[in-house]
mmCIF file of C-alpha atoms in Angstrom:
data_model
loop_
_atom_site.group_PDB
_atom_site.id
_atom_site.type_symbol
_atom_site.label_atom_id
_atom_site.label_comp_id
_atom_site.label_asym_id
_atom_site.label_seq_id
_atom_site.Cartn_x
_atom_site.Cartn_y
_atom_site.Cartn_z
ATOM 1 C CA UNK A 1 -29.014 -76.662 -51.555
ATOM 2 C CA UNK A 2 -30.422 -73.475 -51.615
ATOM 3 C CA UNK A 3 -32.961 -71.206 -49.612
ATOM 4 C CA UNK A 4 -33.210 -68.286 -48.329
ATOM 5 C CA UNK A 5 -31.901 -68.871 -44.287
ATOM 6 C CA UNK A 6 -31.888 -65.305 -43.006
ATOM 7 C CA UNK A 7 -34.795 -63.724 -44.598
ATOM 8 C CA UNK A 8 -33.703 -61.324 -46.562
ATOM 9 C CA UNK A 9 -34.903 -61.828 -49.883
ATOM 10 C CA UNK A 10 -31.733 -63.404 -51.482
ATOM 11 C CA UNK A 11 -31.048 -66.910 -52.087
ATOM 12 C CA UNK A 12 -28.162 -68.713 -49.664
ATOM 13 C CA UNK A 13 -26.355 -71.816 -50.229
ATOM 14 C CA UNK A 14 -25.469 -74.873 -48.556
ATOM 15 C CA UNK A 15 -23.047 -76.967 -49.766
ATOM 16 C CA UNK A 16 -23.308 -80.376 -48.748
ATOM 17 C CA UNK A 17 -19.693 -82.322 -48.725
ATOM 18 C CA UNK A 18 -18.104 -85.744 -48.181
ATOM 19 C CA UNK A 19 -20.625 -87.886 -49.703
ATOM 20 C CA UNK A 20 -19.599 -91.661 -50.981
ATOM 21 C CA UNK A 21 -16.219 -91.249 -48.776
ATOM 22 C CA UNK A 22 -17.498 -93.050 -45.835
ATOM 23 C CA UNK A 23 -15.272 -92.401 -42.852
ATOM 24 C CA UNK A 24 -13.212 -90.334 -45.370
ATOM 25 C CA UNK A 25 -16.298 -87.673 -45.912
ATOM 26 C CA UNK A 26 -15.828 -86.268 -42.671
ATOM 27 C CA UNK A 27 -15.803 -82.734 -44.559
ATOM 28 C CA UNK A 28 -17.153 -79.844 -43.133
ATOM 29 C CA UNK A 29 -20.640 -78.620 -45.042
ATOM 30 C CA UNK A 30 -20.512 -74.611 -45.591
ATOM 31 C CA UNK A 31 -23.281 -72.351 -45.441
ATOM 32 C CA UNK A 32 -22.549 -69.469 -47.555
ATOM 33 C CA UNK A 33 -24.849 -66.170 -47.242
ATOM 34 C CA UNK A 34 -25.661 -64.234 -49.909
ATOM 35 C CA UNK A 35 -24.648 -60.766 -49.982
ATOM 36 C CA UNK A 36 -24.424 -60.302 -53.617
ATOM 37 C CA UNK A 37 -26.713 -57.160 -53.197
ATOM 38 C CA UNK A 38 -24.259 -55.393 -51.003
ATOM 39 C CA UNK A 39 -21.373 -53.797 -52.172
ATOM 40 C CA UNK A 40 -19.102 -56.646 -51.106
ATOM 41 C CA UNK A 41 -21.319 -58.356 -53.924
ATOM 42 C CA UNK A 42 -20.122 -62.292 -52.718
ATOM 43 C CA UNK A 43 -21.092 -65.248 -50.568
ATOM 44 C CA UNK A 44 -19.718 -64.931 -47.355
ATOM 45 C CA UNK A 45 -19.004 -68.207 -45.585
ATOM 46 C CA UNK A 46 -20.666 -68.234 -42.201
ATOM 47 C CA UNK A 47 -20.701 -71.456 -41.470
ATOM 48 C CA UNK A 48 -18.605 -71.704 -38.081
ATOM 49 C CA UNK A 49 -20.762 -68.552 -37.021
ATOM 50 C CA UNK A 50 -23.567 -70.010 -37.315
ATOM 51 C CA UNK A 51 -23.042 -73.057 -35.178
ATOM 52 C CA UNK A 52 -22.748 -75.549 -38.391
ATOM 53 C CA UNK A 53 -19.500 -76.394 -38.006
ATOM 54 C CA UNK A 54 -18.867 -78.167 -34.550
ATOM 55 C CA UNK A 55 -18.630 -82.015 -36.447
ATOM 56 C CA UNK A 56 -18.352 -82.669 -39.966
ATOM 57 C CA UNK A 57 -20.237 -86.158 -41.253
ATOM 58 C CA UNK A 58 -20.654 -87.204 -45.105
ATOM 59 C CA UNK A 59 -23.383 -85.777 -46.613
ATOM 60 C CA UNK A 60 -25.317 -86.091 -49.612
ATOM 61 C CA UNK A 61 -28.916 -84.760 -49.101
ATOM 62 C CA UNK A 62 -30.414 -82.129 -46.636
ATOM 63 C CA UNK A 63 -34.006 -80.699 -47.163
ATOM 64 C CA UNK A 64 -35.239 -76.843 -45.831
ATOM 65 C CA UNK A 65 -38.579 -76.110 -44.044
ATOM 66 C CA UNK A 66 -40.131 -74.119 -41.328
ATOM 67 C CA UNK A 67 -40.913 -77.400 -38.971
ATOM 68 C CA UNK A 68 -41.644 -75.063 -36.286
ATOM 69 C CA UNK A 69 -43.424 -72.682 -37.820
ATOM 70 C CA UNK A 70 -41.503 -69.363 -36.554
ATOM 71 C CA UNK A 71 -41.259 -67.975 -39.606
ATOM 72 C CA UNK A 72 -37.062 -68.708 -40.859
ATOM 73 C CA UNK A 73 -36.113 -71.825 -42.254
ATOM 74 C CA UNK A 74 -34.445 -74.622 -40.750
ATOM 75 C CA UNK A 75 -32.591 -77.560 -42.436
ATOM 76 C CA UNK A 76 -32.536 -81.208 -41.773
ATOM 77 C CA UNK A 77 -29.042 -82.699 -42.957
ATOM 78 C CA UNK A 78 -28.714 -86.374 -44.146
ATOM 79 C CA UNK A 79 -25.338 -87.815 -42.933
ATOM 80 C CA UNK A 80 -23.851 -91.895 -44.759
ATOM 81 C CA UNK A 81 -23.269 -94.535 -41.882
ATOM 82 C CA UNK A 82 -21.464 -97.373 -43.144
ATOM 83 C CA UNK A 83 -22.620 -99.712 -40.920
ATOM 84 C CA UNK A 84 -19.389 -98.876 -39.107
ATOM 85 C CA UNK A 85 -19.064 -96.191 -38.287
ATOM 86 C CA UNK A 86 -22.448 -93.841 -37.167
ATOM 87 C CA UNK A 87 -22.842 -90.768 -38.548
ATOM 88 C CA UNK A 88 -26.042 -89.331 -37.240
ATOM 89 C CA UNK A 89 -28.579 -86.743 -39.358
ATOM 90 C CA UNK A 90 -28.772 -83.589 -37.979
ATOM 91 C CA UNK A 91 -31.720 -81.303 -37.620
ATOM 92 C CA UNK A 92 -30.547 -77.466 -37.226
ATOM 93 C CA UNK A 93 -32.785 -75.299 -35.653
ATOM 94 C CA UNK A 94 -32.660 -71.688 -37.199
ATOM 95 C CA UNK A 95 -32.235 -69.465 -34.285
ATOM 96 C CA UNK A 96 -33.545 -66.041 -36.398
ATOM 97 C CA UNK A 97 -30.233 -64.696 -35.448
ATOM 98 C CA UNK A 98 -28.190 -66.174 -37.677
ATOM 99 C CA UNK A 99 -27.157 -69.125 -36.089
ATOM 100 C CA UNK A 100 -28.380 -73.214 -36.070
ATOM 101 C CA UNK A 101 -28.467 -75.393 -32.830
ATOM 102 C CA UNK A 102 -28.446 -78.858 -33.951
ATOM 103 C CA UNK A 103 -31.891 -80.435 -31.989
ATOM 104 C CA UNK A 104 -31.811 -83.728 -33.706
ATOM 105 C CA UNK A 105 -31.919 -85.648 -30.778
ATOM 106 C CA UNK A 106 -34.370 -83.569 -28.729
ATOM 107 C CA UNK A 107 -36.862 -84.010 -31.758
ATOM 108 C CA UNK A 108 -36.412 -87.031 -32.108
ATOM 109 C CA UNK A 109 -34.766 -87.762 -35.721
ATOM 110 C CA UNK A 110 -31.282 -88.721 -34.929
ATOM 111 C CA UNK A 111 -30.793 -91.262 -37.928
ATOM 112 C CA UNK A 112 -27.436 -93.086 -37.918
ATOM 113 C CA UNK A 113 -28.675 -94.894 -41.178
ATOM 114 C CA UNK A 114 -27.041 -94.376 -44.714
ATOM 115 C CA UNK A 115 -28.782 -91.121 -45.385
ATOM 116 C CA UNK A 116 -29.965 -90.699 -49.378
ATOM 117 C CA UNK A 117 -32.989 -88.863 -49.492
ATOM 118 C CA UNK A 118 -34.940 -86.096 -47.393
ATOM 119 C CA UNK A 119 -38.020 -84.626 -48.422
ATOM 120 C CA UNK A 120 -40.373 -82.339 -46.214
ATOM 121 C CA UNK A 121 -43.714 -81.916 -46.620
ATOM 122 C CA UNK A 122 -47.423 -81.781 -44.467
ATOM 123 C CA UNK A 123 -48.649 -85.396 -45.283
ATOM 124 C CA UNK A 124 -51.572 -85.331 -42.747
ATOM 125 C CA UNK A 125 -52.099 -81.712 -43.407
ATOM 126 C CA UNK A 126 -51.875 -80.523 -39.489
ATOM 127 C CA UNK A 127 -49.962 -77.224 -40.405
ATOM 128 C CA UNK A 128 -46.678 -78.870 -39.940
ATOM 129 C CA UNK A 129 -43.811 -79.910 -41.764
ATOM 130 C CA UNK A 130 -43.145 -83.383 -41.474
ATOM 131 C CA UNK A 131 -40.159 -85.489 -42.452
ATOM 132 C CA UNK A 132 -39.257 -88.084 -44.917
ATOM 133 C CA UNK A 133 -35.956 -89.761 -44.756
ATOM 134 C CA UNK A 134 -34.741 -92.468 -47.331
ATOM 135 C CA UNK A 135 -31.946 -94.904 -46.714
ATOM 136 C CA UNK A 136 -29.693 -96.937 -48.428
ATOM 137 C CA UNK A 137 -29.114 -100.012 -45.856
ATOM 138 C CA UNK A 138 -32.793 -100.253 -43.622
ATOM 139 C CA UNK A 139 -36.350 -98.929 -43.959
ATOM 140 C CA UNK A 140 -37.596 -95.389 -44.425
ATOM 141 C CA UNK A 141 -38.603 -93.441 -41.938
ATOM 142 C CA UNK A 142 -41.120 -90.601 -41.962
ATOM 143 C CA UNK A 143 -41.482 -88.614 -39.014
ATOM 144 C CA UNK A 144 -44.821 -87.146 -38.431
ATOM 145 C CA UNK A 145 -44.264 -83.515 -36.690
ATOM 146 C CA UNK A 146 -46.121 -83.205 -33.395
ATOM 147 C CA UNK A 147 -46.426 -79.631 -33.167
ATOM 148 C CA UNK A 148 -43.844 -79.532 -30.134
ATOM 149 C CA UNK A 149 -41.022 -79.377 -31.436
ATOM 150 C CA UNK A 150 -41.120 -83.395 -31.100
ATOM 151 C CA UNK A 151 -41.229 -86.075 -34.038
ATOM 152 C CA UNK A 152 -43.074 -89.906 -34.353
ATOM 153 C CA UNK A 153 -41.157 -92.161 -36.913
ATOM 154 C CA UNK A 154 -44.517 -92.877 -38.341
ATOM 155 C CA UNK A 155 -43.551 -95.370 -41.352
ATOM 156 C CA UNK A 156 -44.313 -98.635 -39.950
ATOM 157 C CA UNK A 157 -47.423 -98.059 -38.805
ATOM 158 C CA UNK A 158 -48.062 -96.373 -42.780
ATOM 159 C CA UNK A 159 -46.525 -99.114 -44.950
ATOM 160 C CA UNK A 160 -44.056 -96.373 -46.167
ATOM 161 C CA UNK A 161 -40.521 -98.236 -44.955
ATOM 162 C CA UNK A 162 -39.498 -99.833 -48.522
ATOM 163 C CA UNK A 163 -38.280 -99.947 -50.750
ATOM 164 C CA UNK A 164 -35.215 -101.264 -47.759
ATOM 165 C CA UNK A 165 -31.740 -101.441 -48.023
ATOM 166 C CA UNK A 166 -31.848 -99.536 -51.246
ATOM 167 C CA UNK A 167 -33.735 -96.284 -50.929
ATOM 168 C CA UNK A 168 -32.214 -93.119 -52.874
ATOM 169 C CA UNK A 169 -34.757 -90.613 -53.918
ATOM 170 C CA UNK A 170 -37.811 -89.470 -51.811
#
């Protein structure tokens, strides 16, 4: 996945890691920052530095937006549960300083459900980013952004849970 994390006008990466391995994907993602303008001319990998590295879940999807509207990006990361073992999603906060604190659970979108799909986007068009998140063994959730830095898993209520137990793409 990439975007552009610190604001600086070059593209960063994400790599996402441990997807399809269940308990066996617990590999750590990396967040590599571009400095291919400097005169090091490489990604640097600043992903322990930037907070990113304290647990490592499977991943396969993850999805950037400004949800708070501060101007830097922050990224929402889609973790597999097995239905054993619970590996919650994780919604990273960009400081502006160049580090994350994972705020999943203040917000309201911890999602220990087989991650497959995330897709942002202002479906009520309130000036925030909301969330949709697919999954691969219960409904769909979309969470509808409250301005506060809180979320509202919105889907029942909008007939957007299916298709269940077999969601990929958003």
């Amino acid at each position: 996945m990439h975007a552009d994390f610190d604001n600086d006008g070059d593209l960063d990466i994400l790599v996402l890691r441990g997807g399809w391995l269940h308990a066996d994907g617990r590999i750590r993602n990396s967040l590599l920052r571009n400095d291919t303008g400097s005169s090091a001319g490489q990604f640097v990998d600043v992903t322990r530095g930037a907070g990113m590295a304290a647990v490592s879940y499977p991943t396969q999807t993850a999805g950037w937006a400004d949800y708070d509207n501060d101007g830097d990006l922050d990224v929402y990361v889609g973790n597999e549960g097995d239905g054993i073992d619970a590996f919650p999603s994780q919604l990273f906060r960009n400081n502006g300083n160049g580090t994350f604190t994972d705020v999943a659970e203040s917000a309201g979108v911890v999602s220990d459900r087989y991650t497959k799909g995330v897709s942002w986007g202002d479906y009520n068009n309130d000036g925030h980013a909301d969330l949709y998140v697919s999954t691969n063994n219960s409904a769909n959730r979309l969470y509808r952004n409250d301005g506060e830095g809180k979320f509202t898993d919105v889907a029942p209520e909008l007939g957007v849970v299916e298709p269940g137990h077999r969601s990929f793409a958003t």
